[in-house]
XYZ file of C-alpha atoms in Angstrom:
582
model
C 18.729 -25.277 -6.892
C 18.129 -26.310 -10.496
C 21.033 -27.681 -12.525
C 20.857 -24.762 -14.987
C 20.948 -22.186 -12.194
C 23.836 -23.975 -10.478
C 25.779 -24.046 -13.756
C 25.099 -20.349 -14.343
C 26.541 -19.368 -10.980
C 29.518 -21.659 -11.505
C 30.206 -20.031 -14.869
C 29.608 -16.571 -13.403
C 32.183 -16.991 -10.645
C 34.611 -18.488 -13.164
C 34.389 -15.141 -14.978
C 34.321 -12.977 -11.862
C 36.996 -14.324 -9.550
C 40.219 -14.498 -11.628
C 40.584 -10.693 -11.600
C 40.047 -10.489 -7.839
C 42.760 -13.120 -7.312
C 45.254 -11.558 -9.703
C 48.133 -9.181 -9.026
C 45.677 -6.330 -9.627
C 43.518 -7.326 -6.669
C 44.835 -4.994 -3.960
C 44.439 -1.699 -5.877
C 41.076 -2.977 -7.122
C 39.935 -3.930 -3.613
C 41.007 -0.510 -2.346
C 38.964 1.216 -5.044
C 36.011 -1.082 -4.380
C 36.052 -0.340 -0.642
C 35.941 3.414 -1.303
C 33.156 2.957 -3.882
C 31.138 0.858 -1.414
C 31.673 3.568 1.201
C 30.281 6.105 -1.300
C 27.286 3.833 -1.899
C 26.594 3.509 1.828
C 27.137 7.244 2.148
C 24.327 7.772 -0.352
C 21.985 5.765 1.891
C 23.094 7.742 4.954
C 22.432 11.016 3.126
C 19.055 9.734 1.951
C 18.067 9.015 5.566
C 19.267 12.456 6.634
C 17.250 14.076 3.850
C 14.201 12.115 5.023
C 14.425 13.626 8.495
C 15.225 17.009 6.943
C 12.004 16.930 4.898
C 10.046 16.191 8.082
C 11.582 19.169 9.874
C 11.402 21.453 6.834
C 7.714 20.891 6.109
C 6.902 21.077 9.795
C 8.606 24.500 9.906
C 6.461 25.595 6.968
C 3.289 24.309 8.633
C 4.206 26.105 11.894
C 5.198 29.314 10.063
C 8.535 29.063 11.934
C 10.865 31.338 9.905
C 14.071 30.816 11.991
C 13.637 27.035 11.756
C 13.027 27.399 8.014
C 16.372 29.191 7.394
C 18.188 26.826 9.732
C 16.946 23.885 7.656
C 18.016 25.670 4.460
C 21.554 25.920 5.881
C 21.519 22.235 6.844
C 20.285 21.369 3.374
C 23.192 23.270 1.801
C 25.682 21.215 3.799
C 23.975 17.931 2.970
C 23.724 18.871 -0.715
C 27.441 19.733 -0.882
C 28.425 16.398 0.636
C 25.970 14.638 -1.713
C 27.504 16.280 -4.797
C 31.065 15.376 -3.750
C 30.013 11.805 -3.013
C 28.259 11.438 -6.358
C 31.137 12.831 -8.412
C 33.811 10.679 -6.749
C 31.618 7.570 -6.853
C 31.404 7.940 -10.646
C 35.105 8.831 -11.046
C 36.409 5.963 -8.910
C 33.910 3.573 -10.489
C 35.227 4.439 -13.958
C 38.786 3.945 -12.723
C 37.962 0.468 -11.400
C 36.042 -0.411 -14.564
C 38.901 0.360 -16.941
C 41.426 -1.517 -14.798
C 39.141 -4.555 -14.630
C 38.338 -4.402 -18.345
C 42.028 -4.094 -19.241
C 42.886 -7.171 -17.167
C 39.971 -9.254 -18.503
C 40.776 -8.268 -22.093
C 44.396 -9.310 -21.682
C 43.364 -12.525 -19.906
C 40.756 -13.580 -22.481
C 43.036 -12.652 -25.371
C 45.679 -14.861 -23.776
C 43.246 -17.792 -23.572
C 42.108 -17.214 -27.149
C 45.641 -17.062 -28.561
C 47.185 -19.783 -26.376
C 47.831 -23.106 -28.106
C 46.313 -21.603 -31.268
C 42.840 -22.043 -29.776
C 41.575 -19.207 -32.006
C 42.207 -21.490 -35.008
C 41.051 -24.771 -33.515
C 37.912 -23.110 -32.177
C 36.673 -22.597 -35.734
C 37.308 -26.250 -36.531
C 35.709 -27.778 -33.440
C 32.707 -25.506 -32.937
C 31.821 -24.816 -36.550
C 31.706 -21.044 -35.949
C 33.896 -18.310 -34.558
C 31.108 -17.223 -32.172
C 31.999 -13.613 -33.047
C 35.158 -13.454 -30.908
C 35.596 -9.763 -31.748
C 32.308 -8.977 -30.010
C 33.036 -11.256 -27.062
C 36.368 -9.535 -26.410
C 35.454 -5.936 -27.228
C 31.788 -5.497 -26.269
C 30.882 -8.266 -23.856
C 33.843 -7.771 -21.512
C 32.902 -4.109 -21.181
C 29.247 -4.965 -20.586
C 30.191 -7.641 -18.048
C 32.418 -5.292 -16.044
C 29.943 -2.401 -16.172
C 26.990 -4.633 -15.384
C 28.707 -6.412 -12.490
C 29.676 -3.181 -10.749
C 26.442 -1.338 -11.507
C 24.112 -4.138 -10.457
C 26.079 -5.269 -7.398
C 26.476 -1.742 -6.018
C 22.858 -0.979 -6.802
C 21.756 -4.160 -5.016
C 23.949 -3.386 -1.988
C 22.647 0.170 -1.800
C 19.057 -1.001 -2.002
C 19.530 -3.627 0.726
C 21.008 -1.049 3.119
C 18.392 1.477 2.027
C 15.651 -1.063 2.708
C 16.679 -1.709 6.296
C 17.323 1.967 7.013
C 13.907 3.168 5.866
C 12.111 0.075 7.149
C 13.201 1.161 10.627
C 11.839 4.666 9.972
C 8.585 3.327 8.544
C 8.268 0.885 11.418
C 8.321 3.780 13.886
C 5.992 6.050 11.918
C 3.382 3.618 10.608
C 0.219 3.317 12.665
C -1.649 0.011 12.956
C -4.627 -0.716 10.718
C -7.784 -2.367 12.002
C -9.855 -4.315 9.489
C -13.467 -4.681 10.717
C -15.091 -8.112 10.617
C -18.702 -9.133 10.284
C -20.355 -9.477 13.633
C -18.167 -6.857 15.290
C -14.549 -6.641 16.205
C -11.727 -6.657 13.694
C -8.163 -7.642 12.868
C -5.399 -5.198 13.728
C -2.259 -5.169 11.569
C 0.568 -3.381 13.409
C 2.956 -1.231 11.366
C 0.638 -1.608 8.422
C 2.510 0.711 6.020
C 5.644 -1.430 6.196
C 3.757 -4.640 5.395
C 1.859 -2.881 2.615
C 5.163 -1.846 1.004
C 6.489 -5.416 1.238
C 3.358 -6.983 -0.283
C 3.237 -4.328 -3.022
C 6.854 -5.025 -4.006
C 6.504 -8.832 -3.906
C 3.467 -8.803 -6.194
C 5.254 -6.442 -8.598
C 8.385 -8.620 -8.649
C 6.491 -11.809 -9.467
C 4.507 -10.196 -12.277
C 7.630 -8.533 -13.701
C 9.501 -11.838 -13.854
C 6.617 -13.559 -15.606
C 6.365 -10.792 -18.194
C 10.081 -10.174 -18.697
C 11.614 -13.664 -18.619
C 11.735 -13.987 -22.464
C 13.928 -10.863 -22.612
C 16.982 -12.919 -21.581
C 16.839 -15.087 -24.697
C 15.839 -12.174 -26.945
C 18.748 -10.012 -25.753
C 21.144 -12.895 -26.324
C 19.891 -13.416 -29.876
C 19.866 -9.696 -30.638
C 23.562 -9.360 -29.823
C 24.366 -12.463 -31.868
C 22.449 -11.305 -34.932
C 23.890 -7.791 -34.702
C 27.362 -9.351 -34.619
C 26.564 -11.581 -37.603
C 25.405 -8.557 -39.591
C 28.502 -6.575 -38.635
C 30.725 -9.505 -39.605
C 28.979 -9.679 -42.992
C 29.763 -6.000 -43.587
C 33.401 -6.486 -42.564
C 33.696 -9.515 -44.859
C 32.267 -7.447 -47.715
C 34.813 -4.697 -47.056
C 37.643 -7.236 -46.998
C 36.687 -8.575 -50.441
C 35.581 -5.457 -52.319
C 37.863 -6.052 -55.310
C 36.735 -9.636 -55.864
C 33.072 -8.638 -55.507
C 33.541 -5.775 -57.971
C 35.230 -8.074 -60.507
C 32.446 -10.643 -60.192
C 29.790 -7.947 -60.335
C 28.251 -9.536 -57.264
C 26.646 -6.415 -55.783
C 23.084 -7.720 -56.110
C 23.961 -11.018 -54.454
C 25.878 -9.264 -51.667
C 23.006 -6.847 -51.084
C 20.600 -9.761 -50.811
C 22.885 -11.558 -48.363
C 23.442 -8.483 -46.190
C 19.729 -7.678 -46.131
C 19.037 -11.285 -45.143
C 21.387 -10.889 -42.177
C 19.771 -7.573 -41.280
C 16.380 -9.228 -41.627
C 17.399 -11.518 -38.769
C 18.266 -8.423 -36.734
C 14.866 -6.881 -37.450
C 12.894 -10.066 -36.794
C 14.422 -10.517 -33.353
C 14.167 -6.785 -32.624
C 10.438 -6.811 -33.322
C 10.032 -9.604 -30.771
C 12.205 -7.607 -28.345
C 10.057 -4.529 -28.923
C 6.835 -6.455 -28.282
C 8.085 -7.997 -25.045
C 9.605 -4.699 -23.867
C 6.281 -2.957 -24.553
C 4.385 -5.438 -22.400
C 6.917 -5.122 -19.596
C 6.960 -1.338 -19.996
C 3.180 -1.074 -19.598
C 3.360 -2.946 -16.332
C 6.454 -1.277 -14.850
C 5.208 2.214 -15.807
C 1.795 1.581 -14.271
C 3.488 0.045 -11.243
C 5.719 3.094 -10.838
C 2.850 5.560 -11.262
C 0.713 3.713 -8.729
C 3.560 3.694 -6.221
C 3.579 7.508 -6.254
C 0.038 7.789 -4.844
C -0.420 4.439 -3.113
C 1.293 5.423 0.193
C -0.563 8.758 0.222
C -3.868 6.929 -0.011
C -2.875 4.644 2.862
C -1.706 7.439 5.180
C -4.493 9.898 4.298
C -6.985 8.571 6.909
C -4.458 9.259 9.692
C -3.831 12.783 8.399
C -7.503 13.641 8.097
C -8.041 12.163 11.562
C -5.293 14.580 12.719
C -3.225 11.784 14.239
C -0.216 12.714 12.101
C 1.094 16.083 10.950
C 2.129 17.189 7.450
C 5.863 16.643 8.071
C 5.148 13.133 9.288
C 3.000 12.458 6.205
C 5.809 13.572 3.911
C 8.324 11.410 5.788
C 6.003 8.386 5.745
C 5.457 8.751 1.993
C 9.200 9.096 1.417
C 10.030 6.166 3.686
C 7.360 4.018 2.010
C 8.735 5.000 -1.384
C 12.291 4.075 -0.382
C 11.247 0.732 1.112
C 9.081 -0.056 -1.894
C 11.807 1.038 -4.340
C 14.368 -1.141 -2.572
C 12.049 -4.132 -2.538
C 11.172 -3.416 -6.180
C 14.818 -3.364 -7.273
C 14.222 -6.536 -9.257
C 11.315 -4.836 -11.065
C 13.200 -1.691 -12.038
C 16.404 -3.548 -12.949
C 14.799 -6.447 -14.786
C 15.679 -5.315 -18.310
C 19.243 -4.624 -17.213
C 19.432 -8.016 -15.495
C 18.125 -9.768 -18.616
C 20.748 -8.057 -20.776
C 23.446 -8.803 -18.195
C 22.584 -12.503 -18.047
C 22.744 -12.654 -21.846
C 26.224 -11.082 -21.645
C 27.370 -13.640 -19.059
C 25.948 -16.459 -21.209
C 27.815 -15.207 -24.285
C 31.115 -14.870 -22.446
C 30.840 -18.240 -20.735
C 29.795 -19.845 -24.025
C 32.836 -18.346 -25.723
C 35.168 -19.553 -22.977
C 33.561 -23.005 -23.091
C 34.156 -23.202 -26.840
C 37.829 -22.341 -26.221
C 38.061 -25.099 -23.626
C 36.397 -27.536 -26.048
C 38.887 -26.588 -28.763
C 41.834 -27.143 -26.432
C 40.372 -30.408 -25.152
C 39.895 -31.640 -28.717
C 43.522 -30.822 -29.456
C 44.707 -32.664 -26.312
C 42.546 -35.696 -26.998
C 43.552 -35.948 -30.650
C 45.914 -38.569 -31.937
C 48.420 -36.156 -33.469
C 51.614 -36.966 -31.586
C 54.059 -34.113 -32.155
C 57.478 -34.150 -30.509
C 60.729 -32.231 -30.831
C 63.999 -33.865 -29.889
C 67.704 -33.697 -30.619
C 67.304 -35.187 -34.080
C 68.080 -33.024 -37.096
C 65.567 -34.507 -39.520
C 61.777 -34.372 -39.798
C 60.217 -37.836 -39.609
C 56.631 -38.719 -40.499
C 56.498 -42.154 -38.884
C 52.740 -42.558 -39.344
C 50.022 -40.159 -40.437
C 46.273 -40.717 -40.736
C 44.643 -37.306 -41.084
C 40.878 -36.811 -40.965
C 38.376 -34.032 -41.567
C 36.619 -32.408 -38.556
C 33.635 -34.729 -39.105
C 35.904 -37.787 -38.769
C 36.047 -38.669 -42.460
C 39.509 -40.122 -43.337
C 41.540 -37.809 -45.569
C 45.205 -38.814 -45.884
C 47.451 -41.731 -44.920
C 51.201 -42.263 -45.052
C 54.190 -43.590 -43.081
C 57.922 -44.016 -43.047
C 58.829 -40.659 -44.629
C 61.552 -38.265 -43.561
C 63.170 -34.999 -44.610
C 66.877 -34.373 -44.039
C 68.428 -30.961 -43.336
C 69.152 -29.169 -46.579
C 66.573 -31.122 -48.580
C 64.333 -29.253 -50.990
C 61.134 -31.266 -51.054
C 58.234 -30.728 -53.431
C 54.753 -31.961 -52.438
C 52.190 -32.419 -55.195
C 48.787 -33.995 -55.557
C 45.228 -33.346 -56.733
C 43.239 -30.468 -55.285
C 41.491 -31.345 -52.019
C 43.663 -34.402 -51.373
C 45.102 -33.010 -48.124
C 48.340 -31.203 -49.032
C 47.599 -28.069 -46.974
C 46.121 -30.203 -44.188
C 49.408 -32.124 -43.992
C 51.244 -28.820 -43.584
C 48.819 -27.839 -40.827
C 49.565 -31.131 -39.073
C 53.304 -30.485 -39.391
C 52.712 -27.017 -37.933
C 50.895 -28.591 -34.977
C 47.559 -26.859 -35.545
C 45.487 -29.732 -37.043
C 43.963 -31.898 -34.283
C 41.972 -34.447 -36.294
C 43.309 -37.912 -37.009
C 46.294 -39.926 -35.818
C 49.928 -39.253 -36.516
C 53.384 -39.664 -35.092
C 55.586 -36.842 -36.260
C 59.089 -36.083 -34.993
C 60.465 -32.591 -35.507
C 64.043 -31.334 -35.253
C 64.624 -29.660 -31.929
C 65.517 -25.961 -31.584
C 64.923 -25.336 -35.290
C 63.548 -22.033 -36.589
C 60.455 -22.811 -38.675
C 58.511 -20.472 -40.982
C 55.296 -21.240 -42.865
C 54.302 -19.147 -45.887
C 50.623 -19.744 -46.802
C 49.121 -18.998 -50.196
C 47.437 -15.886 -48.881
C 49.929 -13.979 -46.700
C 48.739 -12.272 -43.563
C 49.463 -8.532 -43.385
C 48.905 -7.058 -39.905
C 47.546 -3.568 -39.348
C 50.172 -0.871 -39.085
C 53.118 0.296 -41.139
C 54.683 -1.538 -44.061
C 57.715 -2.021 -41.817
C 55.469 -3.939 -39.400
C 54.138 -6.094 -42.248
C 57.618 -6.967 -43.579
C 59.053 -7.759 -40.128
C 56.106 -9.957 -39.081
C 56.081 -12.201 -37.056
C 59.005 -10.298 -35.491
C 58.378 -6.848 -34.035
C 59.318 -3.904 -36.292
C 61.866 -2.620 -33.776
C 63.700 -5.945 -34.054
C 64.308 -5.429 -37.789
C 66.238 -2.256 -38.740
C 64.520 -0.141 -41.370
C 67.410 -0.432 -43.824
C 67.410 -4.229 -43.470
C 63.681 -4.321 -44.194
C 64.161 -1.963 -47.158
C 66.917 -4.164 -48.597
C 64.644 -7.224 -48.352
C 61.919 -5.353 -50.256
C 64.384 -4.426 -52.988
C 65.493 -8.060 -53.247
C 61.934 -9.190 -54.051
C 61.351 -6.434 -56.641
C 59.320 -4.204 -54.303
C 61.732 -1.265 -54.298
C 58.857 1.088 -55.226
C 57.413 0.467 -51.734
C 60.561 1.419 -49.811
C 59.623 5.154 -49.493
C 56.364 4.050 -47.787
C 58.128 1.753 -45.299
C 56.923 3.676 -42.224
C 53.572 4.581 -43.727
C 50.483 3.134 -42.062
C 47.861 1.882 -44.491
C 45.549 -1.040 -45.025
C 48.267 -2.912 -46.894
C 46.204 -6.070 -47.434
C 43.948 -3.990 -49.684
C 46.567 -1.790 -51.312
C 48.949 -4.553 -52.390
C 48.094 -7.001 -55.149
C 48.171 -10.760 -54.397
C 51.499 -11.038 -56.219
C 52.994 -8.154 -54.221
C 51.757 -9.726 -50.996
C 53.413 -13.047 -51.872
C 56.690 -11.317 -52.695
C 56.484 -9.470 -49.373
C 56.156 -12.871 -47.677
C 59.308 -14.036 -49.472
C 61.035 -10.943 -48.042
C 59.959 -12.101 -44.565
C 61.639 -15.449 -45.187
C 64.857 -13.669 -46.183
C 64.742 -11.616 -42.975
C 63.807 -14.557 -40.719
C 66.410 -16.975 -42.171
C 64.521 -20.079 -40.961
C 66.066 -23.524 -40.705
C 62.873 -25.031 -42.138
C 60.688 -23.220 -44.668
C 57.200 -24.477 -45.604
C 55.697 -22.889 -48.737
C 52.020 -23.660 -49.379
C 51.360 -22.358 -52.917
C 53.331 -19.334 -51.735
C 54.129 -18.166 -55.296
C 50.862 -19.089 -57.040
C 49.982 -15.446 -57.840
C 53.316 -14.743 -59.564
C 54.066 -14.949 -63.259
C 56.517 -17.625 -64.396
C 59.563 -15.361 -64.645
C 58.972 -13.730 -61.261
C 58.314 -17.108 -59.628
C 61.642 -18.430 -60.915
C 63.428 -15.311 -59.597
C 61.846 -15.774 -56.153
C 62.937 -19.437 -55.895
C 66.405 -18.542 -57.128
C 66.503 -15.775 -54.505
C 65.537 -18.214 -51.739
C 68.163 -20.690 -52.950
C 70.894 -18.014 -52.913
C 69.906 -16.188 -49.710
C 68.975 -19.267 -47.659
C 71.512 -21.917 -48.688
C 71.185 -23.937 -45.469
C 67.396 -23.820 -45.244
C 65.311 -26.952 -45.772
C 62.322 -26.434 -48.078
C 58.959 -28.175 -48.161
C 56.925 -26.751 -51.014
C 53.359 -27.335 -52.184
C 52.885 -26.344 -55.798
C 50.928 -27.318 -58.904
C 53.475 -25.684 -61.211
C 55.779 -28.326 -62.762
C 58.473 -25.701 -63.391
C 58.953 -25.324 -59.628
C 60.353 -28.861 -59.570
C 63.609 -27.522 -61.002
C 64.369 -25.950 -57.614
C 63.747 -29.161 -55.614
C 65.672 -32.391 -55.283
C 62.996 -34.615 -53.713
C 59.342 -35.218 -54.418
C 56.440 -36.384 -52.245
C 53.207 -37.148 -54.010
C 49.654 -37.582 -52.732
C 47.766 -40.213 -54.695
C 43.989 -40.230 -54.697
C 41.928 -43.233 -55.817
C 38.145 -42.965 -55.589
C 36.590 -42.534 -52.134
C 39.471 -44.172 -50.260
C 41.769 -41.922 -48.201
C 44.590 -40.351 -50.206
C 48.069 -41.884 -49.804
C 51.257 -39.930 -49.164
C 54.231 -41.554 -50.930
C 57.686 -40.554 -52.080
C 57.962 -40.344 -55.856
C 60.754 -42.565 -57.199
C 62.022 -39.903 -59.555
C 64.077 -37.035 -58.156
C 63.425 -33.518 -59.278
C 66.135 -31.744 -61.163
C 68.506 -29.862 -58.916
């Protein structure tokens, strides 16, 4: 087995087996057993219908009216059972699918969110790999494809052996004459003809359809890239409108869609070639067994009912053997889905491995201060960014961090938050301390305004009146009537309103340590001073670490760290000798 094939099956079972070993396994196994029974029942009914067609057409040929009506009654019973089997096979299959999809979605979301892999993944892989599509679309396609293809394959295997037995008993031998007299006799010729016909079709289908795997993979990726471009446009409509960037955005979106079209044209061309062959193959299979059995019929060695049963049995054997031919497009799409999911999971593992192998040594202990013993931060490409050592922050300190743009201030905060894996550092954090980071651009989750104010806590954990009071404190009293209203608040609120809402979160959370990364940059001077005064009054025991370019903010801090940048050398983190005014 080739290395690539071995790796594919290893990755496939890594996706498949966790659900069947989980707490959900016994209900799922029960459903699967019933669904398999329905699948085998379909084969049993197909065999019964085969014999029924023999008897039915024989009754017509013999002008046997009582036998005709008896077969009609038998058909009614078989048809009723067939309908019930078909309906419950679909219903139970859907039930198993949604349970499996729910478990896989929860499991993959857990892997994505654990250890902040969703953030590190972007840093280590250079792209998000469209995680929204992996979690929403590909899980569904994987579950549907696994059940559909596996049950179809099982049904065809059982169907093959069932009708091969029938064809074995019905098919007469074929004698091929040789020069000089005599000949070669092939026993059970119809069965061997069906096998050879299917094998030739399978080989040709694989040769024609193999490129579909890569094309399906790329089509899903480019569709996701185009969709992400549209979502990004929607998220930034105001900025685009202010810039007047419609022409540039249109060009960029059409470029992304051009990638969709280019790959789709290749997909169309390859699908057309495969379609010509599979259609011709299917059409030929309708008359091929009739041509083979016709000499026996015209020689009157087989009756009409037997001819019909031979043709049906040949068709079933050939269809079962040609499963790969008929399912090739589905298999190509399914393999692309498995490749995307396994690639996504591998990128998560790489992100977590990079975090574990990094030199950022974070530890929490019984100490009450934050100590930066050594820090040597780097960019994802390994380029040194920031160095410093021997710095500490005591409880109750209000520390201001300043420095030139791009020197590593926000990256230092990310390292203190434990989400930056690049570089070497030894950082000691106070144990059991409540920590809150307020970035420059606050995150507003989907849902009500109450949900946005309470975040990261759940809205039910923050009483509505408490949330309303926090909004009033940050001069957002006009939003209180809409507290339980669900809107796209990230679009409705201005940047300044969003930053004040984040300050309200800090008031509600009452953290021991508060990190503010340009958290008031969108506010005017008077409002910014009110917000810092509010934090000072409402959170008297909270330790602050603030990044700001505004010199007036220094009035609310009593210590000052500065990042000094000199040419191409890494920036240096030092404590400024002067103390800010209290």
